Amino acid sequence: MNKRVVVLDYGSGNLRSAERALARVGADVTVTADFDAALDADGLVVPGVGAFAACMEGLKAVRGDQIVGRRLAGGRPVLGICVGMQILFEKGVEHGVHTEGCGEWPGTVERLDAPVLPHMGWNTVTVPEGSVLFRGLDEDARFYFVHSYGVRDWVLKAGDGFHEPLVTWAEHGVPFVAAAENGALMATQFHPEKSGDAGAVLLDNWLSTL
């Protein structure tokens, strides 16, 4: 039976691109803002493009922050993409404006210190040992990025009762978090749905965790 995946529609993100990419690897995909459908799906994808504050406003309008929190409390998989990854952190800082995020991970989304922004195009990543998302991919696999902001410092460490999350890094001017795997919560700063065959492998790997 195909895994049921909801792509959360909160007014931001490449919804149809994500839908097509997930369907390509065998998911039964629905694009919706329906609260119950998003809670009940085998997997939830939270996309996002644009400004952190606007995405948080849209997310809260459909109670997306509650959906994410309730799913994770029950150990149910969530995948954030691009700004959909960023809003999982404590806060974002854009043009001096501080916006509260979902707070699922500690840390701050801030402007990259790079000579050219946005960071747009293909880039390689440095993957930690034991990664599920990047399983079967070559070290030189490239993924498609479009962003000017990111998480430059990963501050969540191992503690009592849990292992330190697996963090994948990339570099554009400075190192930044390209992906994270933390139990049921996974996310990528790049767009797997725009990353060709490598992105398809990653999404298929995520589906295997559902």
PDB file of C-alpha atoms in Angstrom:
ATOM      1  CA  MET A   1       0.000   0.000   0.000  1.00  0.00           C
ATOM      2  CA  ASN A   2       1.328   3.429  -0.926  1.00  0.00           C
ATOM      3  CA  LYS A   3       2.132   5.723   1.980  1.00  0.00           C
ATOM      4  CA  ARG A   4      -0.316   8.589   2.447  1.00  0.00           C
ATOM      5  CA  VAL A   5       1.490  11.931   2.446  1.00  0.00           C
ATOM      6  CA  VAL A   6      -0.013  15.381   2.957  1.00  0.00           C
ATOM      7  CA  VAL A   7       1.779  18.424   1.551  1.00  0.00           C
ATOM      8  CA  LEU A   8       0.571  21.194   3.850  1.00  0.00           C
ATOM      9  CA  ASP A   9      -1.010  24.067   1.943  1.00  0.00           C
ATOM     10  CA  TYR A  10      -0.631  27.224   4.003  1.00  0.00           C
ATOM     11  CA  GLY A  11      -0.084  29.657   1.164  1.00  0.00           C
ATOM     12  CA  SER A  12       3.652  29.158   0.728  1.00  0.00           C
ATOM     13  CA  GLY A  13       5.857  26.733  -1.126  1.00  0.00           C
ATOM     14  CA  ASN A  14       6.223  24.766  -4.314  1.00  0.00           C
ATOM     15  CA  LEU A  15       3.139  22.696  -3.617  1.00  0.00           C
ATOM     16  CA  ARG A  16       2.665  21.121  -7.025  1.00  0.00           C
ATOM     17  CA  SER A  17       6.368  20.468  -7.525  1.00  0.00           C
ATOM     18  CA  ALA A  18       6.481  18.692  -4.168  1.00  0.00           C
ATOM     19  CA  GLU A  19       3.307  16.798  -5.004  1.00  0.00           C
ATOM     20  CA  ARG A  20       4.703  15.568  -8.325  1.00  0.00           C
ATOM     21  CA  ALA A  21       8.079  14.616  -6.854  1.00  0.00           C
ATOM     22  CA  LEU A  22       6.488  12.589  -4.051  1.00  0.00           C
ATOM     23  CA  ALA A  23       4.082  10.886  -6.435  1.00  0.00           C
ATOM     24  CA  ARG A  24       7.060  10.015  -8.637  1.00  0.00           C
ATOM     25  CA  VAL A  25       8.558   7.919  -5.833  1.00  0.00           C
ATOM     26  CA  GLY A  26       5.279   6.182  -5.069  1.00  0.00           C
ATOM     27  CA  ALA A  27       3.517   8.247  -2.414  1.00  0.00           C
ATOM     28  CA  ASP A  28      -0.242   8.775  -2.338  1.00  0.00           C
ATOM     29  CA  VAL A  29      -0.125  12.575  -2.118  1.00  0.00           C
ATOM     30  CA  THR A  30      -2.740  15.114  -1.090  1.00  0.00           C
ATOM     31  CA  VAL A  31      -2.191  18.887  -1.024  1.00  0.00           C
ATOM     32  CA  THR A  32      -4.434  20.328   1.652  1.00  0.00           C
ATOM     33  CA  ALA A  33      -4.740  22.618   4.664  1.00  0.00           C
ATOM     34  CA  ASP A  34      -7.218  20.255   6.333  1.00  0.00           C
ATOM     35  CA  PHE A  35      -6.242  19.831   9.985  1.00  0.00           C
ATOM     36  CA  ASP A  36      -7.429  16.254  10.429  1.00  0.00           C
ATOM     37  CA  ALA A  37      -6.018  15.042   7.106  1.00  0.00           C
ATOM     38  CA  ALA A  38      -2.612  16.509   7.974  1.00  0.00           C
ATOM     39  CA  LEU A  39      -2.700  14.853  11.390  1.00  0.00           C
ATOM     40  CA  ASP A  40      -3.770  11.457  10.092  1.00  0.00           C
ATOM     41  CA  ALA A  41      -1.416  11.094   7.111  1.00  0.00           C
ATOM     42  CA  ASP A  42       1.500   8.682   7.278  1.00  0.00           C
ATOM     43  CA  GLY A  43       3.826  11.587   6.525  1.00  0.00           C
ATOM     44  CA  LEU A  44       3.533  15.388   6.494  1.00  0.00           C
ATOM     45  CA  VAL A  45       5.593  17.647   4.236  1.00  0.00           C
ATOM     46  CA  VAL A  46       5.886  21.312   5.208  1.00  0.00           C
ATOM     47  CA  PRO A  47       7.180  23.313   2.215  1.00  0.00           C
ATOM     48  CA  GLY A  48       8.001  27.007   2.250  1.00  0.00           C
ATOM     49  CA  VAL A  49       9.425  29.826   0.153  1.00  0.00           C
ATOM     50  CA  GLY A  50       9.877  33.529   0.812  1.00  0.00           C
ATOM     51  CA  ALA A  51      10.129  35.330   4.134  1.00  0.00           C
ATOM     52  CA  PHE A  52      10.257  33.574   7.491  1.00  0.00           C
ATOM     53  CA  ALA A  53       7.675  35.905   9.067  1.00  0.00           C
ATOM     54  CA  ALA A  54       5.181  35.509   6.219  1.00  0.00           C
ATOM     55  CA  CYS A  55       5.527  31.728   6.320  1.00  0.00           C
ATOM     56  CA  MET A  56       4.927  31.637  10.073  1.00  0.00           C
ATOM     57  CA  GLU A  57       1.859  33.829   9.668  1.00  0.00           C
ATOM     58  CA  GLY A  58       0.464  31.503   7.003  1.00  0.00           C
ATOM     59  CA  LEU A  59       1.339  28.408   9.007  1.00  0.00           C
ATOM     60  CA  LYS A  60      -0.438  29.654  12.122  1.00  0.00           C
ATOM     61  CA  ALA A  61      -3.496  30.631  10.054  1.00  0.00           C
ATOM     62  CA  VAL A  62      -4.114  26.947   9.283  1.00  0.00           C
ATOM     63  CA  ARG A  63      -2.886  25.805  12.719  1.00  0.00           C
ATOM     64  CA  GLY A  64       0.099  24.226  11.043  1.00  0.00           C
ATOM     65  CA  ASP A  65       2.291  24.802  14.083  1.00  0.00           C
ATOM     66  CA  GLN A  66      -0.175  22.760  16.137  1.00  0.00           C
ATOM     67  CA  ILE A  67      -0.265  20.022  13.492  1.00  0.00           C
ATOM     68  CA  VAL A  68       3.520  19.729  13.514  1.00  0.00           C
ATOM     69  CA  GLY A  69       3.672  19.720  17.303  1.00  0.00           C
ATOM     70  CA  ARG A  70       0.967  17.094  17.698  1.00  0.00           C
ATOM     71  CA  ARG A  71       2.442  14.828  15.034  1.00  0.00           C
ATOM     72  CA  LEU A  72       5.882  14.946  16.600  1.00  0.00           C
ATOM     73  CA  ALA A  73       4.482  14.354  20.073  1.00  0.00           C
ATOM     74  CA  GLY A  74       3.126  11.085  18.700  1.00  0.00           C
ATOM     75  CA  GLY A  75       6.309  10.219  16.790  1.00  0.00           C
ATOM     76  CA  ARG A  76       4.677  10.787  13.400  1.00  0.00           C
ATOM     77  CA  PRO A  77       7.020  11.838  10.565  1.00  0.00           C
ATOM     78  CA  VAL A  78       7.349  15.439   9.384  1.00  0.00           C
ATOM     79  CA  LEU A  79       9.611  16.680   6.565  1.00  0.00           C
ATOM     80  CA  GLY A  80      10.343  20.404   6.265  1.00  0.00           C
ATOM     81  CA  ILE A  81      11.634  21.866   2.989  1.00  0.00           C
ATOM     82  CA  CYS A  82      13.475  25.207   2.537  1.00  0.00           C
ATOM     83  CA  VAL A  83      11.653  27.829   4.642  1.00  0.00           C
ATOM     84  CA  GLY A  84       9.547  24.901   5.824  1.00  0.00           C
ATOM     85  CA  MET A  85      12.759  23.752   7.503  1.00  0.00           C
ATOM     86  CA  GLN A  86      13.643  27.193   8.824  1.00  0.00           C
ATOM     87  CA  ILE A  87      10.338  27.723  10.634  1.00  0.00           C
ATOM     88  CA  LEU A  88      10.969  24.578  12.682  1.00  0.00           C
ATOM     89  CA  PHE A  89      13.616  26.515  14.630  1.00  0.00           C
ATOM     90  CA  GLU A  90      13.121  28.891  17.551  1.00  0.00           C
ATOM     91  CA  LYS A  91      13.281  32.130  15.614  1.00  0.00           C
ATOM     92  CA  GLY A  92      14.155  33.886  12.414  1.00  0.00           C
ATOM     93  CA  VAL A  93      15.846  37.269  12.054  1.00  0.00           C
ATOM     94  CA  GLU A  94      15.224  39.192   8.834  1.00  0.00           C
ATOM     95  CA  HIS A  95      16.036  42.892   8.384  1.00  0.00           C
ATOM     96  CA  GLY A  96      16.295  43.290  12.157  1.00  0.00           C
ATOM     97  CA  VAL A  97      12.862  41.748  12.737  1.00  0.00           C
ATOM     98  CA  HIS A  98      12.759  38.780  15.126  1.00  0.00           C
ATOM     99  CA  THR A  99       9.966  36.269  14.450  1.00  0.00           C
ATOM    100  CA  GLU A 100       9.144  33.318  16.656  1.00  0.00           C
ATOM    101  CA  GLY A 101       9.252  29.954  14.891  1.00  0.00           C
ATOM    102  CA  CYS A 102       7.765  26.607  15.821  1.00  0.00           C
ATOM    103  CA  GLY A 103      10.538  25.943  18.320  1.00  0.00           C
ATOM    104  CA  GLU A 104      10.939  22.253  17.523  1.00  0.00           C
ATOM    105  CA  TRP A 105      14.702  22.843  17.351  1.00  0.00           C
ATOM    106  CA  PRO A 106      16.697  25.518  19.199  1.00  0.00           C
ATOM    107  CA  GLY A 107      18.562  27.960  17.022  1.00  0.00           C
ATOM    108  CA  THR A 108      18.224  31.054  14.871  1.00  0.00           C
ATOM    109  CA  VAL A 109      17.701  31.470  11.141  1.00  0.00           C
ATOM    110  CA  GLU A 110      19.815  34.411   9.989  1.00  0.00           C
ATOM    111  CA  ARG A 111      21.259  35.962   6.860  1.00  0.00           C
ATOM    112  CA  LEU A 112      24.179  34.105   5.336  1.00  0.00           C
ATOM    113  CA  ASP A 113      27.474  35.983   5.287  1.00  0.00           C
ATOM    114  CA  ALA A 114      28.309  35.539   1.629  1.00  0.00           C
ATOM    115  CA  PRO A 115      29.484  37.839  -1.188  1.00  0.00           C
ATOM    116  CA  VAL A 116      26.570  36.808  -3.429  1.00  0.00           C
ATOM    117  CA  LEU A 117      23.008  36.292  -2.249  1.00  0.00           C
ATOM    118  CA  PRO A 118      20.718  34.537  -2.708  1.00  0.00           C
ATOM    119  CA  HIS A 119      22.543  31.241  -2.705  1.00  0.00           C
ATOM    120  CA  MET A 120      20.935  29.926  -5.854  1.00  0.00           C
ATOM    121  CA  GLY A 121      21.866  26.788  -7.730  1.00  0.00           C
ATOM    122  CA  TRP A 122      23.456  23.400  -7.196  1.00  0.00           C
ATOM    123  CA  ASN A 123      25.721  22.584  -4.297  1.00  0.00           C
ATOM    124  CA  THR A 124      27.249  19.576  -2.604  1.00  0.00           C
ATOM    125  CA  VAL A 125      26.676  18.677   1.033  1.00  0.00           C
ATOM    126  CA  THR A 126      28.666  17.017   3.808  1.00  0.00           C
ATOM    127  CA  VAL A 127      26.638  14.120   5.191  1.00  0.00           C
ATOM    128  CA  PRO A 128      27.142  12.518   8.625  1.00  0.00           C
ATOM    129  CA  GLU A 129      27.616   8.791   9.007  1.00  0.00           C
ATOM    130  CA  GLY A 130      24.372   6.909   9.521  1.00  0.00           C
ATOM    131  CA  SER A 131      22.152   9.287   7.540  1.00  0.00           C
ATOM    132  CA  VAL A 132      18.873   7.805   6.347  1.00  0.00           C
ATOM    133  CA  LEU A 133      17.906  10.665   4.017  1.00  0.00           C
ATOM    134  CA  PHE A 134      21.134  10.452   2.003  1.00  0.00           C
ATOM    135  CA  ARG A 135      21.423   6.665   1.982  1.00  0.00           C
ATOM    136  CA  GLY A 136      22.666   5.347  -1.368  1.00  0.00           C
ATOM    137  CA  LEU A 137      23.780   8.750  -2.657  1.00  0.00           C
ATOM    138  CA  ASP A 138      27.319   9.538  -3.788  1.00  0.00           C
ATOM    139  CA  GLU A 139      29.439  12.009  -1.837  1.00  0.00           C
ATOM    140  CA  ASP A 140      29.445  14.367  -4.804  1.00  0.00           C
ATOM    141  CA  ALA A 141      25.644  14.393  -5.202  1.00  0.00           C
ATOM    142  CA  ARG A 142      24.342  17.915  -5.765  1.00  0.00           C
ATOM    143  CA  PHE A 143      21.132  19.515  -4.562  1.00  0.00           C
ATOM    144  CA  TYR A 144      19.276  22.664  -5.607  1.00  0.00           C
ATOM    145  CA  PHE A 145      19.266  25.626  -3.196  1.00  0.00           C
ATOM    146  CA  VAL A 146      17.477  28.984  -3.328  1.00  0.00           C
ATOM    147  CA  HIS A 147      17.868  31.018  -0.131  1.00  0.00           C
ATOM    148  CA  SER A 148      19.612  33.934   1.549  1.00  0.00           C
ATOM    149  CA  TYR A 149      19.044  32.817   5.138  1.00  0.00           C
ATOM    150  CA  GLY A 150      19.930  29.687   7.044  1.00  0.00           C
ATOM    151  CA  VAL A 151      20.974  28.164  10.350  1.00  0.00           C
ATOM    152  CA  ARG A 152      24.674  28.762  10.842  1.00  0.00           C
ATOM    153  CA  ASP A 153      25.028  27.175  14.283  1.00  0.00           C
ATOM    154  CA  TRP A 154      23.487  23.868  15.354  1.00  0.00           C
ATOM    155  CA  VAL A 155      22.947  24.105  19.108  1.00  0.00           C
ATOM    156  CA  LEU A 156      20.917  20.983  19.985  1.00  0.00           C
ATOM    157  CA  LYS A 157      23.230  18.382  21.475  1.00  0.00           C
ATOM    158  CA  ALA A 158      22.726  14.881  22.796  1.00  0.00           C
ATOM    159  CA  GLY A 159      21.108  14.681  26.208  1.00  0.00           C
ATOM    160  CA  ASP A 160      19.453  12.288  28.578  1.00  0.00           C
ATOM    161  CA  GLY A 161      17.326   9.828  26.676  1.00  0.00           C
ATOM    162  CA  PHE A 162      18.069  10.964  23.131  1.00  0.00           C
ATOM    163  CA  HIS A 163      20.862  10.925  20.604  1.00  0.00           C
ATOM    164  CA  GLU A 164      22.285  14.005  18.950  1.00  0.00           C
ATOM    165  CA  PRO A 165      20.505  14.613  15.633  1.00  0.00           C
ATOM    166  CA  LEU A 166      22.311  13.942  12.366  1.00  0.00           C
ATOM    167  CA  VAL A 167      23.173  17.263  10.744  1.00  0.00           C
ATOM    168  CA  THR A 168      24.228  17.700   7.106  1.00  0.00           C
ATOM    169  CA  TRP A 169      26.170  20.852   6.199  1.00  0.00           C
ATOM    170  CA  ALA A 170      26.763  22.893   3.061  1.00  0.00           C
ATOM    171  CA  GLU A 171      28.756  26.044   2.465  1.00  0.00           C
ATOM    172  CA  HIS A 172      28.054  29.339   0.756  1.00  0.00           C
ATOM    173  CA  GLY A 173      30.301  32.015   2.188  1.00  0.00           C
ATOM    174  CA  VAL A 174      29.869  30.292   5.559  1.00  0.00           C
ATOM    175  CA  PRO A 175      28.823  26.778   6.615  1.00  0.00           C
ATOM    176  CA  PHE A 176      25.088  26.348   7.169  1.00  0.00           C
ATOM    177  CA  VAL A 177      22.727  23.499   7.983  1.00  0.00           C
ATOM    178  CA  ALA A 178      21.635  21.810   4.757  1.00  0.00           C
ATOM    179  CA  ALA A 179      19.570  19.040   6.376  1.00  0.00           C
ATOM    180  CA  ALA A 180      18.771  17.546   9.761  1.00  0.00           C
ATOM    181  CA  GLU A 181      17.464  14.166  10.890  1.00  0.00           C
ATOM    182  CA  ASN A 182      16.025  14.016  14.393  1.00  0.00           C
ATOM    183  CA  GLY A 183      13.797  10.978  14.818  1.00  0.00           C
ATOM    184  CA  ALA A 184      10.398  11.712  13.287  1.00  0.00           C
ATOM    185  CA  LEU A 185      11.462  15.258  12.374  1.00  0.00           C
ATOM    186  CA  MET A 186      13.586  15.687   9.256  1.00  0.00           C
ATOM    187  CA  ALA A 187      14.204  18.699   7.054  1.00  0.00           C
ATOM    188  CA  THR A 188      16.237  20.014   4.137  1.00  0.00           C
ATOM    189  CA  GLN A 189      17.268  23.578   3.332  1.00  0.00           C
ATOM    190  CA  PHE A 190      17.543  22.632  -0.344  1.00  0.00           C
ATOM    191  CA  HIS A 191      14.635  21.629  -2.573  1.00  0.00           C
ATOM    192  CA  PRO A 192      14.606  17.838  -3.095  1.00  0.00           C
ATOM    193  CA  GLU A 193      11.676  18.255  -5.474  1.00  0.00           C
ATOM    194  CA  LYS A 194      13.943  20.346  -7.742  1.00  0.00           C
ATOM    195  CA  SER A 195      17.060  18.232  -7.279  1.00  0.00           C
ATOM    196  CA  GLY A 196      16.534  15.655 -10.006  1.00  0.00           C
ATOM    197  CA  ASP A 197      17.456  12.035  -9.382  1.00  0.00           C
ATOM    198  CA  ALA A 198      19.331  12.789  -6.150  1.00  0.00           C
ATOM    199  CA  GLY A 199      16.262  14.524  -4.764  1.00  0.00           C
ATOM    200  CA  ALA A 200      14.091  11.590  -5.784  1.00  0.00           C
ATOM    201  CA  VAL A 201      16.379   9.183  -3.908  1.00  0.00           C
ATOM    202  CA  LEU A 202      16.179  11.383  -0.818  1.00  0.00           C
ATOM    203  CA  LEU A 203      12.373  11.543  -0.923  1.00  0.00           C
ATOM    204  CA  ASP A 204      12.205   7.791  -1.447  1.00  0.00           C
ATOM    205  CA  ASN A 205      14.464   7.328   1.567  1.00  0.00           C
ATOM    206  CA  TRP A 206      12.134   9.526   3.616  1.00  0.00           C
ATOM    207  CA  LEU A 207       9.116   7.516   2.482  1.00  0.00           C
ATOM    208  CA  SER A 208      10.851   4.386   3.712  1.00  0.00           C
ATOM    209  CA  THR A 209      10.707   5.778   7.256  1.00  0.00           C
ATOM    210  CA  LEU A 210       6.914   6.164   7.254  1.00  0.00           C
TER     211      LEU A 210
END
